Amino acid sequence: MHPTLESMGITSTENIEKFTLRYENGQDVLKVYYRREKGSLLPKSKKFKFGRSTKTVLADGGQQTYRQVQEPSLIVVRALEELEQIVGKQHEIKVSKDDLIVELEHLEKVMESKIADIKEKINALK
């Protein structure tokens, strides 16, 4: 019934609560959240990373200029369609304060990590 999700290892589709999709470090990151009983040893979420394909397309017909365009993986597009069938489009509509705080905290961690990486590279050049 959900061949793309099954190929990704998602078998308990009836327990899917919500999902998120974000773009990070040149990849699409899909995170699927599950409803779990208190004390359950099963994971509450699974994260999947998908690379993007790059195409060179004609940007302006008269100038013969080209540009590179990135497109999401066909697998992530199909997975989103299947997840929207299961969960509906409520993930786009319901954005809570808590969701935004979690997203901001994640961004802060990513930025701190990137800054530390750049500082390390600078120190290595001395």
PDB file of C-alpha atoms in Angstrom:
ATOM      1  CA  MET A   1       0.000   0.000   0.000  1.00  0.00           C
ATOM      2  CA  HIS A   2       2.970   2.322   0.703  1.00  0.00           C
ATOM      3  CA  PRO A   3       5.789   0.847  -1.393  1.00  0.00           C
ATOM      4  CA  THR A   4       8.220   3.755  -1.029  1.00  0.00           C
ATOM      5  CA  LEU A   5       7.906   3.869   2.761  1.00  0.00           C
ATOM      6  CA  GLU A   6       8.255   0.085   2.942  1.00  0.00           C
ATOM      7  CA  SER A   7      11.408   0.229   0.812  1.00  0.00           C
ATOM      8  CA  MET A   8      12.783   2.735   3.354  1.00  0.00           C
ATOM      9  CA  GLY A   9      12.108   0.289   6.208  1.00  0.00           C
ATOM     10  CA  ILE A  10       8.939   1.947   7.517  1.00  0.00           C
ATOM     11  CA  THR A  11       6.528  -0.873   8.217  1.00  0.00           C
ATOM     12  CA  SER A  12       4.268   0.388  11.019  1.00  0.00           C
ATOM     13  CA  THR A  13       2.579   3.152   9.028  1.00  0.00           C
ATOM     14  CA  GLU A  14      -0.475   3.071  11.307  1.00  0.00           C
ATOM     15  CA  ASN A  15       1.685   4.509  14.139  1.00  0.00           C
ATOM     16  CA  ILE A  16       3.002   7.491  12.177  1.00  0.00           C
ATOM     17  CA  GLU A  17       2.050  10.666  14.008  1.00  0.00           C
ATOM     18  CA  LYS A  18       3.737  13.389  11.953  1.00  0.00           C
ATOM     19  CA  PHE A  19       6.744  14.103   9.759  1.00  0.00           C
ATOM     20  CA  THR A  20       9.054  16.974   8.933  1.00  0.00           C
ATOM     21  CA  LEU A  21      11.213  17.774   5.937  1.00  0.00           C
ATOM     22  CA  ARG A  22      14.111  20.206   5.971  1.00  0.00           C
ATOM     23  CA  TYR A  23      17.106  21.028   3.822  1.00  0.00           C
ATOM     24  CA  GLU A  24      20.471  20.662   5.550  1.00  0.00           C
ATOM     25  CA  ASN A  25      24.040  20.491   4.232  1.00  0.00           C
ATOM     26  CA  GLY A  26      22.913  19.931   0.656  1.00  0.00           C
ATOM     27  CA  GLN A  27      20.526  17.123   1.585  1.00  0.00           C
ATOM     28  CA  ASP A  28      16.823  16.765   2.235  1.00  0.00           C
ATOM     29  CA  VAL A  29      16.278  15.409   5.748  1.00  0.00           C
ATOM     30  CA  LEU A  30      12.978  13.597   6.313  1.00  0.00           C
ATOM     31  CA  LYS A  31      12.076  12.785   9.906  1.00  0.00           C
ATOM     32  CA  VAL A  32       9.126  10.516  10.664  1.00  0.00           C
ATOM     33  CA  TYR A  33       7.635  10.567  14.185  1.00  0.00           C
ATOM     34  CA  TYR A  34       5.669   7.672  15.702  1.00  0.00           C
ATOM     35  CA  ARG A  35       3.016   7.375  18.396  1.00  0.00           C
ATOM     36  CA  ARG A  36       4.491   5.170  21.100  1.00  0.00           C
ATOM     37  CA  GLU A  37       3.198   3.849  24.392  1.00  0.00           C
ATOM     38  CA  LYS A  38       4.929   5.167  27.494  1.00  0.00           C
ATOM     39  CA  GLY A  39       7.903   2.927  28.265  1.00  0.00           C
ATOM     40  CA  SER A  40       8.111   1.560  24.722  1.00  0.00           C
ATOM     41  CA  LEU A  41      11.589   0.577  23.604  1.00  0.00           C
ATOM     42  CA  LEU A  42      10.815   1.324  19.973  1.00  0.00           C
ATOM     43  CA  PRO A  43      12.242   4.562  18.540  1.00  0.00           C
ATOM     44  CA  LYS A  44       9.996   7.628  18.565  1.00  0.00           C
ATOM     45  CA  SER A  45      11.378   8.812  15.242  1.00  0.00           C
ATOM     46  CA  LYS A  46      13.443   7.814  12.236  1.00  0.00           C
ATOM     47  CA  LYS A  47      15.590  10.151  10.160  1.00  0.00           C
ATOM     48  CA  PHE A  48      16.338   9.722   6.474  1.00  0.00           C
ATOM     49  CA  LYS A  49      18.762  11.767   4.383  1.00  0.00           C
ATOM     50  CA  PHE A  50      18.421  12.134   0.637  1.00  0.00           C
ATOM     51  CA  GLY A  51      20.882  13.683  -1.774  1.00  0.00           C
ATOM     52  CA  ARG A  52      19.723  16.046  -4.458  1.00  0.00           C
ATOM     53  CA  SER A  53      20.363  15.682  -8.163  1.00  0.00           C
ATOM     54  CA  THR A  54      21.944  18.601  -9.992  1.00  0.00           C
ATOM     55  CA  LYS A  55      20.935  19.507 -13.524  1.00  0.00           C
ATOM     56  CA  THR A  56      22.323  22.120 -15.874  1.00  0.00           C
ATOM     57  CA  VAL A  57      19.493  23.985 -17.558  1.00  0.00           C
ATOM     58  CA  LEU A  58      19.287  26.803 -20.077  1.00  0.00           C
ATOM     59  CA  ALA A  59      18.668  29.948 -18.017  1.00  0.00           C
ATOM     60  CA  ASP A  60      18.028  32.455 -20.791  1.00  0.00           C
ATOM     61  CA  GLY A  61      17.132  31.385 -24.314  1.00  0.00           C
ATOM     62  CA  GLY A  62      18.664  34.422 -26.024  1.00  0.00           C
ATOM     63  CA  GLN A  63      21.920  34.604 -24.040  1.00  0.00           C
ATOM     64  CA  GLN A  64      22.823  30.924 -24.109  1.00  0.00           C
ATOM     65  CA  THR A  65      23.576  31.044 -20.377  1.00  0.00           C
ATOM     66  CA  TYR A  66      23.232  27.987 -18.230  1.00  0.00           C
ATOM     67  CA  ARG A  67      22.740  27.480 -14.520  1.00  0.00           C
ATOM     68  CA  GLN A  68      22.713  24.522 -12.201  1.00  0.00           C
ATOM     69  CA  VAL A  69      19.459  23.554 -10.534  1.00  0.00           C
ATOM     70  CA  GLN A  70      19.076  21.074  -7.690  1.00  0.00           C
ATOM     71  CA  GLU A  71      16.055  18.798  -7.549  1.00  0.00           C
ATOM     72  CA  PRO A  72      14.852  16.621  -4.678  1.00  0.00           C
ATOM     73  CA  SER A  73      15.224  12.881  -4.990  1.00  0.00           C
ATOM     74  CA  LEU A  74      12.294  11.045  -6.559  1.00  0.00           C
ATOM     75  CA  ILE A  75      12.223   8.780  -3.494  1.00  0.00           C
ATOM     76  CA  VAL A  76      11.678  11.682  -1.091  1.00  0.00           C
ATOM     77  CA  VAL A  77       8.916  13.083  -3.314  1.00  0.00           C
ATOM     78  CA  ARG A  78       7.123   9.719  -3.366  1.00  0.00           C
ATOM     79  CA  ALA A  79       7.644   9.251   0.382  1.00  0.00           C
ATOM     80  CA  LEU A  80       6.079  12.670   1.043  1.00  0.00           C
ATOM     81  CA  GLU A  81       3.058  11.767  -1.059  1.00  0.00           C
ATOM     82  CA  GLU A  82       2.581   8.537   0.898  1.00  0.00           C
ATOM     83  CA  LEU A  83       3.091  10.262   4.249  1.00  0.00           C
ATOM     84  CA  GLU A  84       0.550  12.943   3.339  1.00  0.00           C
ATOM     85  CA  GLN A  85      -1.954  10.183   2.575  1.00  0.00           C
ATOM     86  CA  ILE A  86      -1.345   8.730   6.032  1.00  0.00           C
ATOM     87  CA  VAL A  87      -1.063  11.875   8.129  1.00  0.00           C
ATOM     88  CA  GLY A  88      -2.728  14.435   5.901  1.00  0.00           C
ATOM     89  CA  LYS A  89      -1.382  17.905   5.367  1.00  0.00           C
ATOM     90  CA  GLN A  90      -1.762  18.850   9.027  1.00  0.00           C
ATOM     91  CA  HIS A  91       2.023  19.036   9.460  1.00  0.00           C
ATOM     92  CA  GLU A  92       2.044  22.189   7.350  1.00  0.00           C
ATOM     93  CA  ILE A  93      -0.925  23.800   9.075  1.00  0.00           C
ATOM     94  CA  LYS A  94      -0.108  23.158  12.735  1.00  0.00           C
ATOM     95  CA  VAL A  95       3.096  24.948  13.601  1.00  0.00           C
ATOM     96  CA  SER A  96       3.291  25.355  17.343  1.00  0.00           C
ATOM     97  CA  LYS A  97       5.563  27.469  19.468  1.00  0.00           C
ATOM     98  CA  ASP A  98       7.231  24.275  20.731  1.00  0.00           C
ATOM     99  CA  ASP A  99       7.924  23.111  17.169  1.00  0.00           C
ATOM    100  CA  LEU A 100       9.555  26.429  16.349  1.00  0.00           C
ATOM    101  CA  ILE A 101      11.662  26.323  19.528  1.00  0.00           C
ATOM    102  CA  VAL A 102      12.859  22.801  18.692  1.00  0.00           C
ATOM    103  CA  GLU A 103      13.706  23.897  15.152  1.00  0.00           C
ATOM    104  CA  LEU A 104      15.570  26.954  16.461  1.00  0.00           C
ATOM    105  CA  GLU A 105      17.547  24.849  18.953  1.00  0.00           C
ATOM    106  CA  HIS A 106      18.507  22.447  16.180  1.00  0.00           C
ATOM    107  CA  LEU A 107      19.646  25.350  14.018  1.00  0.00           C
ATOM    108  CA  GLU A 108      21.729  26.712  16.907  1.00  0.00           C
ATOM    109  CA  LYS A 109      23.469  23.335  17.307  1.00  0.00           C
ATOM    110  CA  VAL A 110      24.190  23.146  13.575  1.00  0.00           C
ATOM    111  CA  MET A 111      25.558  26.705  13.557  1.00  0.00           C
ATOM    112  CA  GLU A 112      27.722  26.113  16.652  1.00  0.00           C
ATOM    113  CA  SER A 113      29.146  22.984  15.058  1.00  0.00           C
ATOM    114  CA  LYS A 114      29.879  24.773  11.776  1.00  0.00           C
ATOM    115  CA  ILE A 115      31.506  27.736  13.573  1.00  0.00           C
ATOM    116  CA  ALA A 116      33.699  25.380  15.610  1.00  0.00           C
ATOM    117  CA  ASP A 117      34.691  23.552  12.414  1.00  0.00           C
ATOM    118  CA  ILE A 118      35.679  26.803  10.683  1.00  0.00           C
ATOM    119  CA  LYS A 119      37.640  27.988  13.744  1.00  0.00           C
ATOM    120  CA  GLU A 120      39.483  24.670  13.788  1.00  0.00           C
ATOM    121  CA  LYS A 121      40.413  25.109  10.121  1.00  0.00           C
ATOM    122  CA  ILE A 122      41.616  28.651  10.798  1.00  0.00           C
ATOM    123  CA  ASN A 123      43.780  27.498  13.711  1.00  0.00           C
ATOM    124  CA  ALA A 124      45.242  24.736  11.562  1.00  0.00           C
ATOM    125  CA  LEU A 125      46.462  27.340   9.038  1.00  0.00           C
ATOM    126  CA  LYS A 126      48.621  29.183  11.592  1.00  0.00           C
TER     127      LYS A 126
END
